Coordinates of C-alpha atoms and ligand atoms in Angstrom, one line a residue:
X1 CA 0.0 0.0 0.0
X2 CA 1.3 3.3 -0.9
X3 CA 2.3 6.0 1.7
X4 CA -0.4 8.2 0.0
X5 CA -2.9 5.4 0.6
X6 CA -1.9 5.1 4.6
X7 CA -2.3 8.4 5.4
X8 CA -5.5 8.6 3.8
X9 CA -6.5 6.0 6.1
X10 CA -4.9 6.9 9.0
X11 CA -7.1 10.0 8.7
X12 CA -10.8 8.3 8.3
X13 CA -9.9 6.1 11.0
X14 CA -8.9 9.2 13.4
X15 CA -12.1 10.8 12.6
X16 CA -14.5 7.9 13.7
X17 CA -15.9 9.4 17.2
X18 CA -15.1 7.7 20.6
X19 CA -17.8 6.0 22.1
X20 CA -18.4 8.8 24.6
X21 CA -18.5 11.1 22.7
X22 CA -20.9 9.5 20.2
X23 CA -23.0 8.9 22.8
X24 CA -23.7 12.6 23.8
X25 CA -25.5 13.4 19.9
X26 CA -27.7 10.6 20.6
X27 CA -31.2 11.6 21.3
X28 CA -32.4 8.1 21.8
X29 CA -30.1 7.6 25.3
X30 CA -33.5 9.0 27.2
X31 CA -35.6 6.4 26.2
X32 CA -33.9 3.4 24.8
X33 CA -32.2 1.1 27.2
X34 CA -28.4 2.2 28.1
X35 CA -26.8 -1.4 27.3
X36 CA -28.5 -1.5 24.3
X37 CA -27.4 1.9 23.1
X38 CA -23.9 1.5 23.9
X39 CA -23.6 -2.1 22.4
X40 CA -25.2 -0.2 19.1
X41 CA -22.7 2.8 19.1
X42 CA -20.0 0.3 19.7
X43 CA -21.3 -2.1 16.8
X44 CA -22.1 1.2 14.4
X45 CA -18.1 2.6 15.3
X46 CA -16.9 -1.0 14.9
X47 CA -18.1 -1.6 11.4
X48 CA -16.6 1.8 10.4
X49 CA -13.5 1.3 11.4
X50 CA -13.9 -2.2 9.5
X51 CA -14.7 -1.1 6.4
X52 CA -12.1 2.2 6.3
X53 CA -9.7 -0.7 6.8
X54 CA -11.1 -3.0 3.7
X55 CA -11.5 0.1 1.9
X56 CA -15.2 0.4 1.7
X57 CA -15.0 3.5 3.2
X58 CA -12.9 6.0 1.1
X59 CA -13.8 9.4 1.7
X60 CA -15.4 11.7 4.9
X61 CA -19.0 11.7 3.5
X62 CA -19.5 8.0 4.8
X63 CA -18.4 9.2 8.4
X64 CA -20.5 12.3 8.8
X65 CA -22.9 12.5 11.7
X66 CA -25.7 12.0 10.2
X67 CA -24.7 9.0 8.1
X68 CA -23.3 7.9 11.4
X69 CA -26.6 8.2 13.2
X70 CA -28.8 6.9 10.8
X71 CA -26.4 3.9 10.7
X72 CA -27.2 3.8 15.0
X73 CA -30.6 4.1 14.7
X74 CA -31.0 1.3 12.1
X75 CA -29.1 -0.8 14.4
X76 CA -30.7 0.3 18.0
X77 CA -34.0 -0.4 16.0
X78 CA -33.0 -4.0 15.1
X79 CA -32.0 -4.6 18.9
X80 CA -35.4 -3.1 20.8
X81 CA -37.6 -4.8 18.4
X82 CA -38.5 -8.8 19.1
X83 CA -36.5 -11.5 17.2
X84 CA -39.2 -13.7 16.9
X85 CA -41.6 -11.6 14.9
X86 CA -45.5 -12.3 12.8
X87 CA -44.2 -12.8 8.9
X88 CA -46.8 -13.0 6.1
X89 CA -47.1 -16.5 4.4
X90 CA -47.8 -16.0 1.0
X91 CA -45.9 -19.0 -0.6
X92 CA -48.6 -21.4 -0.4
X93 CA -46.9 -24.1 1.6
X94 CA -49.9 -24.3 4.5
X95 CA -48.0 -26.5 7.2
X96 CA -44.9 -24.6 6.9
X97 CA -42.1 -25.5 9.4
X98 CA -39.4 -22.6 8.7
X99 CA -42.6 -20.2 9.1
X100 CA -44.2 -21.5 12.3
X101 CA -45.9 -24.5 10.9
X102 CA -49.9 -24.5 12.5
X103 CA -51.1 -21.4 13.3
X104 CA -53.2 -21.2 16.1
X105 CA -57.2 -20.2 15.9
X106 CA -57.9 -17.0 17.9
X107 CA -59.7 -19.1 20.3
X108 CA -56.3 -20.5 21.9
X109 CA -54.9 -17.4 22.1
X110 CA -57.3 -16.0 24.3
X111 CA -57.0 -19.6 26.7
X112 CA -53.0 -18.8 26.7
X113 CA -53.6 -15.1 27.9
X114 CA -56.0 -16.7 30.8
X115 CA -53.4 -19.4 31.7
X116 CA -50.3 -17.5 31.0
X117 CA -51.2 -14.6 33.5
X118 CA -52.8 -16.8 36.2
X119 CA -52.4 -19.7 38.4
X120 CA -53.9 -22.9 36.8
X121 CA -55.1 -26.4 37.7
X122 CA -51.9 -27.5 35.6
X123 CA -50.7 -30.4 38.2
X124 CA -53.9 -29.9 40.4
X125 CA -56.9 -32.9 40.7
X126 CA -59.8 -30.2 41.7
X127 CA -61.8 -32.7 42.9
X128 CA -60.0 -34.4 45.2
X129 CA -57.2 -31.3 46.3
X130 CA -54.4 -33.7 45.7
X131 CA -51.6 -33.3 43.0
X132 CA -53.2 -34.0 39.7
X133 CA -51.1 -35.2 36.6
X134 CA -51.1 -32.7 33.8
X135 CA -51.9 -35.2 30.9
X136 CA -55.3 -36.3 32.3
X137 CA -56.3 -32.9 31.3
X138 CA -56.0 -33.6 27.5
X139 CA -56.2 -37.7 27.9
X140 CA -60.1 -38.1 27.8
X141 CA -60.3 -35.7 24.7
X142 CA -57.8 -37.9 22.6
X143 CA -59.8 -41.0 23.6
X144 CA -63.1 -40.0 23.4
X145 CA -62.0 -38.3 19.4
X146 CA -60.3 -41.3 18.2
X147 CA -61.2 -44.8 20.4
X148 CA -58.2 -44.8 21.8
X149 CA -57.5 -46.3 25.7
X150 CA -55.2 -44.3 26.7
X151 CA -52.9 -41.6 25.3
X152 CA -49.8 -39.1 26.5
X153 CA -48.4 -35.8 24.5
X154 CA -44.6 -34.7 24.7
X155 CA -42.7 -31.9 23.0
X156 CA -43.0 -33.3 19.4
X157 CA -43.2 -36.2 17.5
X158 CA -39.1 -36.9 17.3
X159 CA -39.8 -37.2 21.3
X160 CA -42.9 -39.6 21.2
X161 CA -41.1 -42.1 18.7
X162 CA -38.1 -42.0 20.8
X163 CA -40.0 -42.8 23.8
X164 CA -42.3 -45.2 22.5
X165 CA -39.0 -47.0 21.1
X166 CA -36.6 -46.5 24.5
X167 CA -39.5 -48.2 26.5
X168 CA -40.6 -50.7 24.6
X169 CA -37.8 -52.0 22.4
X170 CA -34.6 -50.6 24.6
X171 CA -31.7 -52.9 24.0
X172 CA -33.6 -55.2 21.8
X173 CA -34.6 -55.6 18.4
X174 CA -37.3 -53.0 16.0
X175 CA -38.1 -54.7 13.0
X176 CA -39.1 -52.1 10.1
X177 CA -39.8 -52.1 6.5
X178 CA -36.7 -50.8 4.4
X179 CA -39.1 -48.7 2.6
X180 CA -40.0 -47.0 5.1
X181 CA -36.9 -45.6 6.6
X182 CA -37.6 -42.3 6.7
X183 CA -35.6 -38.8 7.2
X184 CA -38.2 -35.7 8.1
X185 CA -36.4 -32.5 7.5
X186 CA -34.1 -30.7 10.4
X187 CA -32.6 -34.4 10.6
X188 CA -34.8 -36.5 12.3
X189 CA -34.1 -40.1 10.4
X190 CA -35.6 -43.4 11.8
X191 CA -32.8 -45.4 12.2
X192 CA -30.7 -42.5 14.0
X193 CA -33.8 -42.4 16.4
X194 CA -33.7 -46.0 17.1
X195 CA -30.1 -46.0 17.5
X196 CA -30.3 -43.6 20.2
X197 CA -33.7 -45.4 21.6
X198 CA -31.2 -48.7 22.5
X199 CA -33.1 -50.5 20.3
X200 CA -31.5 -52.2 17.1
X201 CA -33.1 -51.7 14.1
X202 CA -33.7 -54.6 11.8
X203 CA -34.5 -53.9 8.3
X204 CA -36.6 -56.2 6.1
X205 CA -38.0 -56.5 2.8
X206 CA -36.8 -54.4 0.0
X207 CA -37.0 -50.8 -1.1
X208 CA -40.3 -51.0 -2.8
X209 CA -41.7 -54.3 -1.7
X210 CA -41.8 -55.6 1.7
X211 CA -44.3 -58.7 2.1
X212 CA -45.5 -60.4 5.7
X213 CA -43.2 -63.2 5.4
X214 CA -40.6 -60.7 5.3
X215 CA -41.5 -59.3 8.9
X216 CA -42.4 -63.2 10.2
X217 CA -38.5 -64.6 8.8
X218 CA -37.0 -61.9 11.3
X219 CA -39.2 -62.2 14.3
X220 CA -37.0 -63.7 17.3
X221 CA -37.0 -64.5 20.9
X222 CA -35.2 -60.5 20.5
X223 CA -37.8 -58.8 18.6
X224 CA -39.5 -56.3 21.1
X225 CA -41.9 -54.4 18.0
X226 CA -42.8 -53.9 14.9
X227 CA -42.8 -50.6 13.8
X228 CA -44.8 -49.5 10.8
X229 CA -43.9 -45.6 9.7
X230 CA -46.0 -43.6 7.6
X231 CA -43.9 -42.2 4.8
X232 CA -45.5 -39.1 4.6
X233 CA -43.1 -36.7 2.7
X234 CA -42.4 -39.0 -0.3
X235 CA -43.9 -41.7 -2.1
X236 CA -42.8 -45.0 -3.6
X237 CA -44.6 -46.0 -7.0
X238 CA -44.6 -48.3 -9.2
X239 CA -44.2 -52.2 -8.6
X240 CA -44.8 -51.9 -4.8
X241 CA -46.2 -54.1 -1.9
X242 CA -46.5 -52.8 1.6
X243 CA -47.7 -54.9 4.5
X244 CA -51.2 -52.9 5.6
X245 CA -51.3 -52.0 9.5
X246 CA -54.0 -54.7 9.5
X247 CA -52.0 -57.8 9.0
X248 CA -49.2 -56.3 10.8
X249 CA -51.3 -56.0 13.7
X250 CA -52.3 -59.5 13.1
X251 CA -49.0 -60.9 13.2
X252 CA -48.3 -59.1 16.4
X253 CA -50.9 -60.7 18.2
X254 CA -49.8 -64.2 16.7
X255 CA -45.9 -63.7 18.1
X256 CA -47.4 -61.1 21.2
X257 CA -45.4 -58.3 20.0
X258 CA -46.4 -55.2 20.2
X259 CA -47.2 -53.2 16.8
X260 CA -46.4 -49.3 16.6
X261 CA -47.0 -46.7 13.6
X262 CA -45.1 -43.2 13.4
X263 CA -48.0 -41.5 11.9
X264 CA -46.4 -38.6 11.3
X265 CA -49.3 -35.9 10.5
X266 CA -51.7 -37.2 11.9
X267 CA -54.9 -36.2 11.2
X268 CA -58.5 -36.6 12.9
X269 CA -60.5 -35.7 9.9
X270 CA -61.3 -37.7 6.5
X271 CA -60.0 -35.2 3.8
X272 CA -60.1 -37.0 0.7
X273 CA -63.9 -35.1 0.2
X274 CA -61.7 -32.6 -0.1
X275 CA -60.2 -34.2 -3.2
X276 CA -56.9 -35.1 -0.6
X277 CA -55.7 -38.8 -1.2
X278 CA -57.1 -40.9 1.2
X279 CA -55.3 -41.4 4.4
X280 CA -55.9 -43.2 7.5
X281 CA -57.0 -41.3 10.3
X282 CA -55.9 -41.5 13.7
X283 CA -59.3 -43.1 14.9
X284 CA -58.7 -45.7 12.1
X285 CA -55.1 -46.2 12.8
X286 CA -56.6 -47.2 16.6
X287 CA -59.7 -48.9 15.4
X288 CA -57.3 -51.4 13.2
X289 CA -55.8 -52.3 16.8
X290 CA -52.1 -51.0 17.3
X291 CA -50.7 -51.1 20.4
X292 CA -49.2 -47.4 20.1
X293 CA -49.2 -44.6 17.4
X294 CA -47.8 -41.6 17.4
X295 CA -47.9 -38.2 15.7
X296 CA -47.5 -34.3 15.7
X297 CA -49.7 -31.8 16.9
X298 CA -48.8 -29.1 14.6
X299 CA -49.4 -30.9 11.1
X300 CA -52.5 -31.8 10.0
X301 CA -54.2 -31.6 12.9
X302 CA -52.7 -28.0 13.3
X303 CA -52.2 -27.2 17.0
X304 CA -49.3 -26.3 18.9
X305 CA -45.9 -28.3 18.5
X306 CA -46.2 -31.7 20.6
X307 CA -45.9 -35.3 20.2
X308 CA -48.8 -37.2 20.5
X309 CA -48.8 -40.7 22.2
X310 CA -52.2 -43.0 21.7
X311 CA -52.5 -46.8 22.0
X312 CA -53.2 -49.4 23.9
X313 CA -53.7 -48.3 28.1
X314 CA -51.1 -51.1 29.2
X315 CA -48.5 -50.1 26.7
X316 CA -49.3 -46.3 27.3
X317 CA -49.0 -47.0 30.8
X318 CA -45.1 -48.4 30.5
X319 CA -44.6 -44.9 28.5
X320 CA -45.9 -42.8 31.1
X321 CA -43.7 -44.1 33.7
X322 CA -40.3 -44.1 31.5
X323 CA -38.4 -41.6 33.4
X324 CA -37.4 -39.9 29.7
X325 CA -40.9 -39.0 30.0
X326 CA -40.0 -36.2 32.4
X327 CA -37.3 -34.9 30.3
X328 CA -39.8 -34.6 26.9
X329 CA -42.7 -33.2 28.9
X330 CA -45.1 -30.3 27.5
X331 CA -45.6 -26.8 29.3
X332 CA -49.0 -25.6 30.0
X333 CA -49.2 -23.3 26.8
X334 CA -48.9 -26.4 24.8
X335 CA -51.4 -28.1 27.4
X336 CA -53.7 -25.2 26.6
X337 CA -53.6 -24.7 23.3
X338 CA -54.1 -28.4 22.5
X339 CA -56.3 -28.6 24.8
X340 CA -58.4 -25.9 22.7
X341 CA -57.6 -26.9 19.6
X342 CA -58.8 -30.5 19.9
X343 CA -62.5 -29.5 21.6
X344 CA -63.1 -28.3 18.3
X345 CA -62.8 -31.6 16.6
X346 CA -65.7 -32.7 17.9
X347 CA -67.5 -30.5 15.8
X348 CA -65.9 -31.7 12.4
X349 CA -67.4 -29.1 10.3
X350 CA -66.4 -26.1 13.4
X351 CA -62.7 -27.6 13.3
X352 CA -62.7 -27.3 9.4
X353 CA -64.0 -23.7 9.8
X354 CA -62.1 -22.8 13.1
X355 CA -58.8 -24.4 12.8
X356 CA -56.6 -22.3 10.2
X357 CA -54.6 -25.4 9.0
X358 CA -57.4 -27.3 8.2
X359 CA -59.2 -23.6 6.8
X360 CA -56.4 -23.4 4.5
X361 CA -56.1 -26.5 3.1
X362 CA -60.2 -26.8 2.2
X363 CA -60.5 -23.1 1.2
X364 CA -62.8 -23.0 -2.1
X365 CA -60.7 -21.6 -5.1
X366 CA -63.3 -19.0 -5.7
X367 CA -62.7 -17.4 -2.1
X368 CA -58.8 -17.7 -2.8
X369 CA -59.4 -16.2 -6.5
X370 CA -61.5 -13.1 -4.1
X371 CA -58.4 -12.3 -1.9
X372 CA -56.0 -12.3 -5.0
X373 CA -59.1 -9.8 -6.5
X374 CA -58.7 -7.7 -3.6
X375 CA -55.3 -7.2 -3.5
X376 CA -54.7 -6.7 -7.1
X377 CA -57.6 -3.8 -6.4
X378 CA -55.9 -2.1 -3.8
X379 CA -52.1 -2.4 -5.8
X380 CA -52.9 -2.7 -9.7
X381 CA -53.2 1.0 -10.8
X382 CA -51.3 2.7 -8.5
X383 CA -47.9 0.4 -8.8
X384 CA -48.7 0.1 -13.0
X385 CA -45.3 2.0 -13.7
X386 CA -43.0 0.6 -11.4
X387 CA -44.2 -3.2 -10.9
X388 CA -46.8 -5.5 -13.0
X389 CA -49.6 -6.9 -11.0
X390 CA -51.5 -9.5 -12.0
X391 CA -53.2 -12.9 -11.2
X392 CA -51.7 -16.2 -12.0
X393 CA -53.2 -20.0 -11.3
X394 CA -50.3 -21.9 -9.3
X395 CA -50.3 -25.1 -7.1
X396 CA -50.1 -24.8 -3.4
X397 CA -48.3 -27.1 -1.1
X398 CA -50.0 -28.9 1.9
X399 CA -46.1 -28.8 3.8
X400 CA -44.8 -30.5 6.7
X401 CA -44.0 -33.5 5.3
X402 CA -47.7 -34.4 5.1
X403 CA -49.7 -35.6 1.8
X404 CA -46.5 -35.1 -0.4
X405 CA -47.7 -35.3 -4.2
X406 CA -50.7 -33.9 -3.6
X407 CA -51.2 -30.8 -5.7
X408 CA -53.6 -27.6 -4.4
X409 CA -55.0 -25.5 -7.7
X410 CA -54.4 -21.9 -6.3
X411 CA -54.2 -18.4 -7.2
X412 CA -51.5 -16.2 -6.9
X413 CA -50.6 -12.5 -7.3
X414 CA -47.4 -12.5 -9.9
X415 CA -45.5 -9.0 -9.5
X416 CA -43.0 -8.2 -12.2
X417 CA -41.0 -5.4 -10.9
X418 CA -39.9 -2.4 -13.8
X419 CA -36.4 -1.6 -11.9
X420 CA -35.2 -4.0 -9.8
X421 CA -34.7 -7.5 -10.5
X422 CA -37.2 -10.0 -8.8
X423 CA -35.0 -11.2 -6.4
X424 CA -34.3 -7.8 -4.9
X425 CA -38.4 -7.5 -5.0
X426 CA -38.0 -10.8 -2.4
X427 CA -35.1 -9.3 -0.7
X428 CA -36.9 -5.9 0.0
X429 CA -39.9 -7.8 1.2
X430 CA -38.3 -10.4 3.4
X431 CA -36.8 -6.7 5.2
X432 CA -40.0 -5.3 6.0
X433 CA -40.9 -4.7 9.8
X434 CA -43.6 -7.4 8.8
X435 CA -41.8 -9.5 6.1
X436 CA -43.6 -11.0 3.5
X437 CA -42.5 -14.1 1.9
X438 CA -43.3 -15.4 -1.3
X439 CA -41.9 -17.6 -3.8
X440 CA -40.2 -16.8 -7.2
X441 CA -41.0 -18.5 -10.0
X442 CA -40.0 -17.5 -13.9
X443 CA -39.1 -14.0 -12.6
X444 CA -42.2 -13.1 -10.9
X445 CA -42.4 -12.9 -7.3
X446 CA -45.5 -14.6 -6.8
X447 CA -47.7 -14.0 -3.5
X448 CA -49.6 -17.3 -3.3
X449 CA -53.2 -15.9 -1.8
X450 CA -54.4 -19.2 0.2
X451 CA -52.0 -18.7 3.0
X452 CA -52.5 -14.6 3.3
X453 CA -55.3 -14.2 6.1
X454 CA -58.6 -12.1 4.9
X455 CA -57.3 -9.8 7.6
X456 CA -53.3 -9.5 6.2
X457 CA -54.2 -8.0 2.5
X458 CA -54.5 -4.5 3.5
X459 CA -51.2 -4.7 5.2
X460 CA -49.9 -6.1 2.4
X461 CA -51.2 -3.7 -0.1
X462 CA -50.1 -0.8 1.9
X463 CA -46.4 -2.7 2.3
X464 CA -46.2 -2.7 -1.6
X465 CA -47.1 0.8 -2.2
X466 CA -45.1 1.7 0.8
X467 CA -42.0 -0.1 -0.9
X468 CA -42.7 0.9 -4.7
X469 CA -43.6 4.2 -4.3
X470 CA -41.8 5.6 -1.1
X471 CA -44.1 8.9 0.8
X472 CA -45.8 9.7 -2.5
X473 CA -48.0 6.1 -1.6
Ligands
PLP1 C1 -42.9 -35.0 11.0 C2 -42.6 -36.4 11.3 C3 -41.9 -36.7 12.5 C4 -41.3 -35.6 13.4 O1 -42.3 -35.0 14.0 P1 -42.0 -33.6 14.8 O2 -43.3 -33.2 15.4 O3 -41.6 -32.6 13.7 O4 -41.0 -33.9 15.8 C5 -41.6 -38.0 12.7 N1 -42.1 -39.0 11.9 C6 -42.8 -38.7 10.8 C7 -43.3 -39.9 9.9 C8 -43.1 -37.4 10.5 O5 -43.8 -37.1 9.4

């Protein structure tokens, strides 16, 4: 570097401000929390001096007050303002797990505001005034919805199949079909589950076809279960043969082994008059007689995040007193919302109306093709010069690894931005203070409208003009 060069730099870097004395221009100090204030001068002052020193930074205008304090205020901003923040889903995907996966009905929320600010009956048997046990309090619900004898709920599903499998098959031997070794994103995988159960997994048949004598030729005096899992975020076609839960359940009885299904989404509700493929239920997976089945409270049937537990009461029973059990075991948010949530199952048409997942998924096209309507009413004219709006059929996703081939006919709202490329479009609305996600597809950002609320498209028209057309919106 030359000796012209070093001087220059020597020079910005003496004129980046001490923190003390940045801190006496900064209006916010009244209000804003000191920490936070001085950990967003240091930060601001920091990045200056890192970018003189890469050169990013080349003349005096960059380090000027105000640059300096808009640069502070940005950042203080960022820090008072929640992490975990609402987004606007408008790529279609309904059970989405980077966005939150279920939403919650209105109706839960207000049951977490009661039980959140007040003492509860979490742990407390009101009739008798002894401690109670906090599952009983959603037990009787899962039975009475779905037959079942007895049932338990954990943190999530990767928690119910590893306790199932650690207290029933711990140190013995799982027998599973190999086509159905599954891996659900975020890296849960069946046979890394079992591994860390104790149990030894012990694969049969063959990636497409597994038949029952398959599962009888590896039953021994070390099987402990057969495990049936529902491959539920891929499909095999073709020249297949799956052994049905049925004659699995059969064959347990025969040997006395108990029979278990990962159901994955499980959900309460028949949706194939939807025009969903047919999938078992949960009441059907217990009517055909398994000992245990498991799934997740925040797919299909789209409450909170938990793992539910059903089955058999003497199997359920072993699971309740596995001392994991404490270690996996659900708050009283969870207890509430789920609580909620499933009271409205046994209205089936109220839960399809009530429960957002399941609102989502059975939406009518014309009332998706209303909100794209709306929104292109509220944006249309006044973006025309700087971004094309219009309407576009596209296929919507059901998500979480639940119903995977299963196409949605949806409408979207294509914008074509004039001056910036698309993927700034995404960029700037993944920023907002209430980002907006959509999905880009042949250079149109495309806001899939069966995953924006009614209530979010005013919002979202105001956040477009906001973004396209600055103060003058
Ligand atoms: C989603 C899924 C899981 C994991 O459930 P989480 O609730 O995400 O922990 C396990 N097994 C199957 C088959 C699944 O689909």
């Amino acid at each position: 570097m030359g000796k012209e060069q070093t001087s220059a730099r020597n020079r910005l870097l003496r004129m980046i401000p001490k923190v003390d004395e940045f801190l006496t221009w900064t209006a916010e100090l009244a209000e804003a929390p000191s920490i936070l204030v001085k950990h967003a001068v240091r930060e601001v002052l920091a990045e200056a001096r890192e970018a003189i020193l890469t050169g990013e930074i080349l003349n005096e205008m960059e380090l000027s007050h105000p640059t300096l304090l808009i640069n502070f205020q940005n950042r203080l901003e960022e820090k008072m303002g929640p992490n975990l923040r609402p987004v606007i889903n408008a790529t279609g995907v309904v059970i989405h797990t980077n966005l939150g996966r279920s939403i919650l009905p209105m109706t839960a929320m207000d049951v977490l505001g009661q039980i959140g600010t007040r003492y509860s009956n979490l742990e407390f048997d009101l009739t008798s005034g002894k401690r109670g046990s906090r599952y009983s309090l959603v037990e009787d619900l899962l039975c009475e919805l779905t037959g079942a004898e007895a049932a338990l709920v954990v943190n999530n599903n990767a928690a119910a199949v590893l306790l199932a499998l650690d207290t029933l098959a711990s140190g013995r031997e799982v027998i599973v079909s190999r086509g159905q070794l599954v891996e659900i994103g975020g890296s849960f995988r069946i046979p890394e589950v079992m591994a860390k159960s104790g149990a030894k997994l012990i694969e049969v048949g063959a990636t497409n076809r597994t038949h029952l004598r398959d599962y009888e030729n590896a039953i021994s005096e070390a099987t402990a279960l057969l495990l049936k899992v529902h491959t539920s975020n891929y499909r095999i076609t073709g020249f297949t043969a799956e052994v049905s839960l049925e004659t699995l359940v059969e064959l347990g009885r025969r040997h006395t082994l108990p029979v278990m299904e990962d159901l994955g989404s499980g959900c309460l509700i028949d949706l194939s008059r939807f025009g969903f493929r047919k999938e078992p239920t949960v009441g059907e997976v217990v009517n055909a007689g398994v000992d245990v089945v498991t799934f997740s409270g925040d797919k299909l049937l789209g409450g909170p995040q938990a793992g539910l537990i059903l089955g058999k009461k003497q199997v359920i029973d072993r699971i309740k007193k596995n001392p994991l059990n404490r270690a996996l075991r659900i708050d009283k948010f969870t207890l509430a919302a789920l609580e909620t949530v499933l009271r409205c199952y046994f209205d089936e048409e109220m839960a399809l109306r009530t429960i957002p997942t399941l609102a989502m998924l059975t939406i009518p096209l014309p009332d998706i093709a209303r909100r794209a309507r709306r929104l292109l009413r509220l944006v249309k004219s006044k973006l025309a010069a700087a971004c094309r709006a219009t309407t576009v059929q596209t296929i919507s996703r059901v998500g979480g690894g639940a119903l995977p081939e299963q196409d949605l006919p949806s409408l979207a709202v294509a914008l074509a931005p004039v001056d910036w490329s698309v993927n700034d479009l995404e960029g700037k609305l993944r920023a907002l203070a209430r980002p907006v996600i959509g999905r880009i597809e042949e250079d149109r950002l495309l806001l899939d409208m069966r995953t924006v609320a009614d209530d979010e498209i005013a919002p979202l028209a105001r956040c477009l003009l906001d973004l396209f057309l600055g103060e003058a919106a």
